[in-house]
Short mmCIF file of C-alpha atoms and ligand atoms in Angstrom, two decimals:
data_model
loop_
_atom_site.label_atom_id
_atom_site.label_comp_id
_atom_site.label_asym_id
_atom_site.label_seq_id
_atom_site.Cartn_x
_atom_site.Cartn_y
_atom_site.Cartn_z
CA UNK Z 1 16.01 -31.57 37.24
CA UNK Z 2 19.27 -30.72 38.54
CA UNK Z 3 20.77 -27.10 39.28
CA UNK Z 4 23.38 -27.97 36.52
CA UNK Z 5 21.28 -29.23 33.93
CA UNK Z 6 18.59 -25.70 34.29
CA UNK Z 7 21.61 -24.19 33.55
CA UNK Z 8 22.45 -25.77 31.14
CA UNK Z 9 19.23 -25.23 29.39
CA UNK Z 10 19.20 -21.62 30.19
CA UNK Z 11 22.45 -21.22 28.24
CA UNK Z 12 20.48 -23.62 25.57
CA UNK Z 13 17.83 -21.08 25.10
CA UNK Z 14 20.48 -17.90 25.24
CA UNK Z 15 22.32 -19.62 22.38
CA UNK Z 16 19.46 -20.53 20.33
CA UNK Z 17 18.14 -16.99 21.16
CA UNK Z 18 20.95 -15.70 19.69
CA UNK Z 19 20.19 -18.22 16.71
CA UNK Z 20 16.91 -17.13 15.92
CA UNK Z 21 16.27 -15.14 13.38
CA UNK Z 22 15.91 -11.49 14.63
CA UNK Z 23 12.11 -10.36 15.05
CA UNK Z 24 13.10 -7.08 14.60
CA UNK Z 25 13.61 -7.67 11.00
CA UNK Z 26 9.64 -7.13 10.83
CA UNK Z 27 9.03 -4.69 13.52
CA UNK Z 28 7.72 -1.21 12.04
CA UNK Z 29 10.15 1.34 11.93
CA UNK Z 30 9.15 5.01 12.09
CA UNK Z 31 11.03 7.50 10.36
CA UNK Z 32 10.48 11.24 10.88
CA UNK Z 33 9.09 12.80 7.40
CA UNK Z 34 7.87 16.65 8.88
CA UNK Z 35 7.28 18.12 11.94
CA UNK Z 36 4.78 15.18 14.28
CA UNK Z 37 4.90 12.96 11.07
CA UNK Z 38 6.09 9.14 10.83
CA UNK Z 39 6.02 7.00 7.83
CA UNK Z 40 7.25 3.04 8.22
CA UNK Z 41 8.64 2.38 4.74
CA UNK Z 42 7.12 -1.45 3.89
CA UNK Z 43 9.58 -3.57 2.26
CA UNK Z 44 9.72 -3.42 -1.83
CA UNK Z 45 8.82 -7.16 -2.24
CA UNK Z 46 6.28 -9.49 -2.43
CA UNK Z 47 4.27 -10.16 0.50
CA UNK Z 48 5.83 -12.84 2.48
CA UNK Z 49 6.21 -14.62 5.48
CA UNK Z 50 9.94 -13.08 5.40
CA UNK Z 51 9.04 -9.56 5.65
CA UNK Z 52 5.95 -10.49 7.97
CA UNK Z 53 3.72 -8.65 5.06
CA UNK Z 54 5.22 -5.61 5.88
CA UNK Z 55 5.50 -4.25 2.06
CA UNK Z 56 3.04 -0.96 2.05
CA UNK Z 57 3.82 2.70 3.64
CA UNK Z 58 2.14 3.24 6.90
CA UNK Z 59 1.86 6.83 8.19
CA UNK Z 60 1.48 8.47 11.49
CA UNK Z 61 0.02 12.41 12.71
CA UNK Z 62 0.42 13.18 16.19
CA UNK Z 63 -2.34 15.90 16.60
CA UNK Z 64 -1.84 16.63 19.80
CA UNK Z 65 -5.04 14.88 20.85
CA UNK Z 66 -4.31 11.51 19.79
CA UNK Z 67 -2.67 10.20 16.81
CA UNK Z 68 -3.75 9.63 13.44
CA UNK Z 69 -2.51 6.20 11.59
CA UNK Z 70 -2.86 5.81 7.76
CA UNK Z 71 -2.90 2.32 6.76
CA UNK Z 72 -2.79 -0.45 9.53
CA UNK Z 73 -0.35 -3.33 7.91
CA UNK Z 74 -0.98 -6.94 7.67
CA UNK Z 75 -1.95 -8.33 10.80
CA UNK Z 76 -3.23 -8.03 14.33
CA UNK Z 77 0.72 -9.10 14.98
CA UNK Z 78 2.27 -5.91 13.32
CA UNK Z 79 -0.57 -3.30 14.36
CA UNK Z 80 0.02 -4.47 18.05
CA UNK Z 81 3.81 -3.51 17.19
CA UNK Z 82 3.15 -0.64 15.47
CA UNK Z 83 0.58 0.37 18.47
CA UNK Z 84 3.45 0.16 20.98
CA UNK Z 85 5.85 2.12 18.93
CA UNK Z 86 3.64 5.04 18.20
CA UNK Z 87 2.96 5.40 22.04
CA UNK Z 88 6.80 5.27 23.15
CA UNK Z 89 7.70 7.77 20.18
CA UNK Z 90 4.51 9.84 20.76
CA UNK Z 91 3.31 9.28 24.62
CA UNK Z 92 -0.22 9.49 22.56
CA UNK Z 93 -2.52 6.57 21.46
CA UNK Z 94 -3.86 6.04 17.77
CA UNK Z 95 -7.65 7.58 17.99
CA UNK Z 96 -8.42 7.62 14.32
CA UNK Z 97 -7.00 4.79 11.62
CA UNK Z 98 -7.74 6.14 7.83
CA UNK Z 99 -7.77 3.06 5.14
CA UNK Z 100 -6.53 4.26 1.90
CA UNK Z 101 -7.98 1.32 0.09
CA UNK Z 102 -8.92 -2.09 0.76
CA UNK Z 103 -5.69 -4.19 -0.44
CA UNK Z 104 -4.80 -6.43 2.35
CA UNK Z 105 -1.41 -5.29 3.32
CA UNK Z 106 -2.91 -1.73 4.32
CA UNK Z 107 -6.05 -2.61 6.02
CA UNK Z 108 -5.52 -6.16 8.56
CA UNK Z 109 -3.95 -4.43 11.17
CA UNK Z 110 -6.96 -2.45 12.00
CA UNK Z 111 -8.06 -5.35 14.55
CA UNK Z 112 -5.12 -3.80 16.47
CA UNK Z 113 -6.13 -0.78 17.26
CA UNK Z 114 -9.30 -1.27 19.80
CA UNK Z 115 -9.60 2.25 20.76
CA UNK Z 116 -9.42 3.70 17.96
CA UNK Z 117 -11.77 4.79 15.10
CA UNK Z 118 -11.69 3.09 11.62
CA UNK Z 119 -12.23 5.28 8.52
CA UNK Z 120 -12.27 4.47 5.36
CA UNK Z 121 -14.41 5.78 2.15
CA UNK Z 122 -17.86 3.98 1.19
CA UNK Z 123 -16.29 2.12 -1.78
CA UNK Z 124 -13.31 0.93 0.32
CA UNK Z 125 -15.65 -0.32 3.20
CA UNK Z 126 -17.69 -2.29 0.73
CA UNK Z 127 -14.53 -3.29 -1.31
CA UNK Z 128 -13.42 -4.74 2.00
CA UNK Z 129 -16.85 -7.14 3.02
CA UNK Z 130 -16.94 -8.31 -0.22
CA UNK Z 131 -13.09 -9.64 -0.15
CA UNK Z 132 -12.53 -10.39 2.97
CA UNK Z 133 -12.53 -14.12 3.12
CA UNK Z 134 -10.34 -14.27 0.04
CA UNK Z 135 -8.08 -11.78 1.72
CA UNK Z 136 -8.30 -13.74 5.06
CA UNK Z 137 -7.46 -17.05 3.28
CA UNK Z 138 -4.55 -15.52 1.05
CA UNK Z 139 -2.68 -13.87 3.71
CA UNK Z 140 -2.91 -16.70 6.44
CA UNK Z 141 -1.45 -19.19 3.61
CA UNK Z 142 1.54 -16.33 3.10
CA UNK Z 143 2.23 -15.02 6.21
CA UNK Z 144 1.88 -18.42 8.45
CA UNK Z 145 2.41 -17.63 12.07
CA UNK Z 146 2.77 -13.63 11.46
CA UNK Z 147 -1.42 -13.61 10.95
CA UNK Z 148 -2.05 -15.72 13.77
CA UNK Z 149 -5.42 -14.43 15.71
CA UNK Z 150 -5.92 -11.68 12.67
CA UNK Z 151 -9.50 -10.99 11.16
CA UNK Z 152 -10.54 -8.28 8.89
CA UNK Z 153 -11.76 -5.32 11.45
CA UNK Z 154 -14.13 -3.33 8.80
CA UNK Z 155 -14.52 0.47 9.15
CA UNK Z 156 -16.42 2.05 11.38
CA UNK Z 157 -17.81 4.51 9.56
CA UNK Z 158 -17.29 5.91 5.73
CA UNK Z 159 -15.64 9.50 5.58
CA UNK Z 160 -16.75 12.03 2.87
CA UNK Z 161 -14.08 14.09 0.78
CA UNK Z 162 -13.18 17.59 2.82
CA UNK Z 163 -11.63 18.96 5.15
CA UNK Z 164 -11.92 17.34 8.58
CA UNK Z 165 -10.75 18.05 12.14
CA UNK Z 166 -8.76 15.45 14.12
CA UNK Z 167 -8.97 16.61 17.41
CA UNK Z 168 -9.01 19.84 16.32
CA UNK Z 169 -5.87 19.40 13.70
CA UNK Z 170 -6.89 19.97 10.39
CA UNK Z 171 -6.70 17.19 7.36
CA UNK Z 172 -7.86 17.07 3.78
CA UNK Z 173 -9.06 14.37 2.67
CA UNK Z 174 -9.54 13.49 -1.54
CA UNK Z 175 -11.29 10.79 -3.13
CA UNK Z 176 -9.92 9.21 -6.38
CA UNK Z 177 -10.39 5.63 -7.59
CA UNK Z 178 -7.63 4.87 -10.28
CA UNK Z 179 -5.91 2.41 -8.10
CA UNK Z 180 -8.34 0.35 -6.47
CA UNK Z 181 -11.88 1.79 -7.22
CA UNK Z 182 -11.49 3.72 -4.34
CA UNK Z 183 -8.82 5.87 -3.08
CA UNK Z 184 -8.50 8.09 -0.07
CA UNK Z 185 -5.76 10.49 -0.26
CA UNK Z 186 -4.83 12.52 2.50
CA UNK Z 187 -3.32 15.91 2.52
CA UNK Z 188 -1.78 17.72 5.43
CA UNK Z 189 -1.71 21.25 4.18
CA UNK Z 190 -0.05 22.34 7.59
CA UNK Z 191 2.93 20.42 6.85
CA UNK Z 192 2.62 19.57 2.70
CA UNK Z 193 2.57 16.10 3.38
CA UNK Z 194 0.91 14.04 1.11
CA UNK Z 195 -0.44 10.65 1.66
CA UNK Z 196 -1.25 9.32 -1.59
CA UNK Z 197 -1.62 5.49 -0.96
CA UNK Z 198 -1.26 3.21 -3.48
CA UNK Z 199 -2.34 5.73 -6.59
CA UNK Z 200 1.67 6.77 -6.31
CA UNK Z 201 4.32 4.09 -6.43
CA UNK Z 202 8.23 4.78 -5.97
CA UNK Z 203 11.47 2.47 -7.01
CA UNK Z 204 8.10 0.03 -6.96
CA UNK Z 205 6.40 -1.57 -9.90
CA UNK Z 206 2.58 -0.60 -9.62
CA UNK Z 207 -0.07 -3.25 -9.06
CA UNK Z 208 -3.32 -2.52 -10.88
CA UNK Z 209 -5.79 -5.45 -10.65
CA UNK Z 210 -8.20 -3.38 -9.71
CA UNK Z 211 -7.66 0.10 -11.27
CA UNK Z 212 -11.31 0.95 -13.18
CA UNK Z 213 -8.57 2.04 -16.09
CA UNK Z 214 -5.11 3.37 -16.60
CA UNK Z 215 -6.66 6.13 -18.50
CA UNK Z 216 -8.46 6.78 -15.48
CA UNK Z 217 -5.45 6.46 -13.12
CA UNK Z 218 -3.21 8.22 -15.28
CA UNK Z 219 -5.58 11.63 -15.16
CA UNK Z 220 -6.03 11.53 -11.68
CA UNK Z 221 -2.03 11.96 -11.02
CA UNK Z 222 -2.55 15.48 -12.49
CA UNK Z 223 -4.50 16.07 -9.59
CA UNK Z 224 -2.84 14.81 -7.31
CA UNK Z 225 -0.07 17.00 -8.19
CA UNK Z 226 -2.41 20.09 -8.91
CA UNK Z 227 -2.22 19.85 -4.49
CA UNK Z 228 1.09 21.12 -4.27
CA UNK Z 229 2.38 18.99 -1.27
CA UNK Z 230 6.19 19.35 -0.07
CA UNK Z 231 6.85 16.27 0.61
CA UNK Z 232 4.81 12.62 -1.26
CA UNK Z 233 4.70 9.39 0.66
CA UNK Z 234 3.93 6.65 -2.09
CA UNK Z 235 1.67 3.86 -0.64
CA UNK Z 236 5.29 1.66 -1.98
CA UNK Z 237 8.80 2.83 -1.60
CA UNK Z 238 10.98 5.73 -0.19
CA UNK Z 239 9.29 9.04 0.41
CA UNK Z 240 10.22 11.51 -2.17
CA UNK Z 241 10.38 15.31 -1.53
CA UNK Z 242 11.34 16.10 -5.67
CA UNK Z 243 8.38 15.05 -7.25
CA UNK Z 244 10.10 12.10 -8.81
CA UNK Z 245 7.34 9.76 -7.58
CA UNK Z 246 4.32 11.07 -9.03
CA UNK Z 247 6.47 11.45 -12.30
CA UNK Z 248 7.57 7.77 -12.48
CA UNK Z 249 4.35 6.04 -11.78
CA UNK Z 250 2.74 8.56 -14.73
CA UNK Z 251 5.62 7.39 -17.00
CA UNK Z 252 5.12 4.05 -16.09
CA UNK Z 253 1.33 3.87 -16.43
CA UNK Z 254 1.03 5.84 -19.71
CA UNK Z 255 3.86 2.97 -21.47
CA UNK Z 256 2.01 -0.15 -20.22
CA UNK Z 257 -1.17 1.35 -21.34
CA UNK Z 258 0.68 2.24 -24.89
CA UNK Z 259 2.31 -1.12 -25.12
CA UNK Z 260 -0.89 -2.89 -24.23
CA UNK Z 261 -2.95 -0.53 -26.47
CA UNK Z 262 0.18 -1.27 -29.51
CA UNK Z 263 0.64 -4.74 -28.85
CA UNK Z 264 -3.44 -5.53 -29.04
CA UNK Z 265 -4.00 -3.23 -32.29
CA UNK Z 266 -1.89 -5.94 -33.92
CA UNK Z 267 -3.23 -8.98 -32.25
CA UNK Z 268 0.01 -10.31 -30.20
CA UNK Z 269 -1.04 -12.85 -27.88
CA UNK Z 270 -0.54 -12.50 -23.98
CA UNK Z 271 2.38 -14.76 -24.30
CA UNK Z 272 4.05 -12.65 -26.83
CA UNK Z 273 3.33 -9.19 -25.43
CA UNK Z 274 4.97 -11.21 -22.31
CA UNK Z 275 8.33 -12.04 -24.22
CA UNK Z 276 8.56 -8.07 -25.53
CA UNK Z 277 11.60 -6.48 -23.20
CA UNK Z 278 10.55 -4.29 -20.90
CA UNK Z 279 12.67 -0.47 -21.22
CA UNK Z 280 15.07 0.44 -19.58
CA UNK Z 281 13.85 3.15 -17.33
CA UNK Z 282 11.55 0.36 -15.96
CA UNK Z 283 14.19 -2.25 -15.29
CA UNK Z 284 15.54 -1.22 -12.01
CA UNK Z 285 12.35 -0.62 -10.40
CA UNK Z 286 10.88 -3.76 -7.52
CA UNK Z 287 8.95 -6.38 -8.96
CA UNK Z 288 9.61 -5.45 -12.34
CA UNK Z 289 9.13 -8.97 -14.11
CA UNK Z 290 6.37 -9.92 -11.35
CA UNK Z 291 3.79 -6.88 -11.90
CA UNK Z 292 4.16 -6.16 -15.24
CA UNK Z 293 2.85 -10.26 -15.71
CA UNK Z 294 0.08 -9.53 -12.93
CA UNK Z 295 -1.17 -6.74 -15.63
CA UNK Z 296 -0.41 -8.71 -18.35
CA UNK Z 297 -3.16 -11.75 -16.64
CA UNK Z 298 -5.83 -8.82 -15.59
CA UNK Z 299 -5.90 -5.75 -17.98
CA UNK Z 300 -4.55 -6.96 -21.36
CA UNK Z 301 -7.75 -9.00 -22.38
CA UNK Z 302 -9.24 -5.46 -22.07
CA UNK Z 303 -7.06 -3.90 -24.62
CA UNK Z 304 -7.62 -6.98 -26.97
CA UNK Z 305 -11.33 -7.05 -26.76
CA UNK Z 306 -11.77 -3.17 -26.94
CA UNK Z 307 -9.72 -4.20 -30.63
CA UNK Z 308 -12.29 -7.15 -31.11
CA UNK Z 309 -15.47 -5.38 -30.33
CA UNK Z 310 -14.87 -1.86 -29.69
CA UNK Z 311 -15.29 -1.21 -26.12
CA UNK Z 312 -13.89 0.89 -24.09
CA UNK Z 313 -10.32 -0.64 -21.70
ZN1 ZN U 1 -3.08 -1.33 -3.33
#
């Protein structure tokens, strides 16, 4: 090949480099929240190759001795990112990684982090064996080339409810289950940070396909907020320091569970319920129309057979 036509293909590439589409469009951003805390705000969509599955909160501790990561992100692609990130902002490398739950956009970067410890309560760890091949097969067919090389890393060991020392820094963690069967919240007294995974959304429709019961959910908000945090980082959407978060996903839980609970007392059919507008309040949230049809598919034969036969939703 001639001088002229390498550099011709140098300026080639340049150009096309300039083309492409930028890759930091899915690169995890972390955004100060209190003193040594990140979060990386997922986008409020669908998971998608577009947003490289980046759609759930991701937090980060720097104790001092290491850092602590809640929720690991989609792939082995993003929790290499995320990896590199934490060390430039931090100079420290993750030691622990805490799964709130097992839904796959929280838990399938976990193969990134080599040296560090996965945690993750009993019920999540089991959650996670039992649907990991579905998972695997789901997110590969999404994401494409952004889960390349990714497998489900399981935790390494189940954590207990308490308090617990990270390298000597102090963190509470909570059980609940009204999200996903099981829940690890984790509270940073120190700072009044609140991790709540996915039992709080924000400006984000909830997903609940595998809440035990809104009922359920809906009581365990109260204590949630009976902890008193300063500042709530939803497992979805922005970070909220008023309370507003907490608030909105109890508003929105306690109307689909009425209007499920309404519609089914008077025997409207999935498609109807579908058809009846959804209020106002509700409108302007993320995946609005998409969720509130996910529930519709997976909770509202509950309501209709606890009308047919009496059990419990
Ligand atoms: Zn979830």
């Amino acid at each position: 090949m001639s001088r002229h036509a390498r550099r011709g293909r140098a300026g080639l590439a340049a150009v096309l480099a300039l083309l492409a589409p930028p890759l930091l469009a899915c690169e995890p951003e972390l955004t100060p929240v209190a003193p040594a805390t990140w979060v990386v705000e997922g986008a409020r969509e669908e998971i998608a190759a577009d947003n490289c599955g980046l759609i759930a909160n991701l937090g980060v501790i720097a104790t001092g001795e290491g850092v602590v990561l809640i929720d690991s992100g989609p792939s082995r692609t993003l929790g290499e990112a995320l990896e590199a990130e934490i060390m430039a902002l931090t100079g420290q490398p993750v030691r622990w990684v805490l799964n709130t739950h097992h839904h796959p956009d929280h838990v399938f970067g976990n193969q990134a982090f080599a040296n560090a410890e996965v945690l993750a309560l009993a019920g999540t760890a089991e959650a996670m064996a039992r649907d990991a091949a579905a998972f695997e097969a789901n997110l590969r067919r999404l994401l494409g080339e952004a889960f390349a090389g990714t497998r489900l890393r399981l935790p390494d060991r189940a954590v207990a409810p308490g308090r617990h020392d990270f390298g000597g820094y102090p963190l509470e963690l909570h059980a609940f289950r009204g999200h996903s069967g099981a829940d690890l919240v984790i509270f940073d007294a120190a700072t009044g940070v609140l991790f709540a995974g996915d039992l709080v959304f924000h400006q984000r429709t909830a997903t609940t396909p595998h809440t035990p019961g809104l009922q359920a959910w809906i009581e365990e908000l109260d204590r949630l907020e009976a902890l008193r945090y300063r500042v709530m980082v939803p497992g979805h959407g922005p970070v909220d320091h008023e309370g507003a978060a907490l608030a909105q996903t109890r508003d929105y839980l306690a109307w689909l569970d009425r209007h499920f609970d309404e519609q089914a007392s008077r025997g409207a059919t999935a498609n109807q319920v579908r058809e009846a507008p959804l209020p106002e309040r509700f409108a302007g949230l993320a995946l609005a129309e998409y969720e509130l049809t996910r529930s519709l598919s997976h909770l509202y034969p509950r309501y209709e057979q606890r009308w047919l036969w009496g059990e419990a939703p």
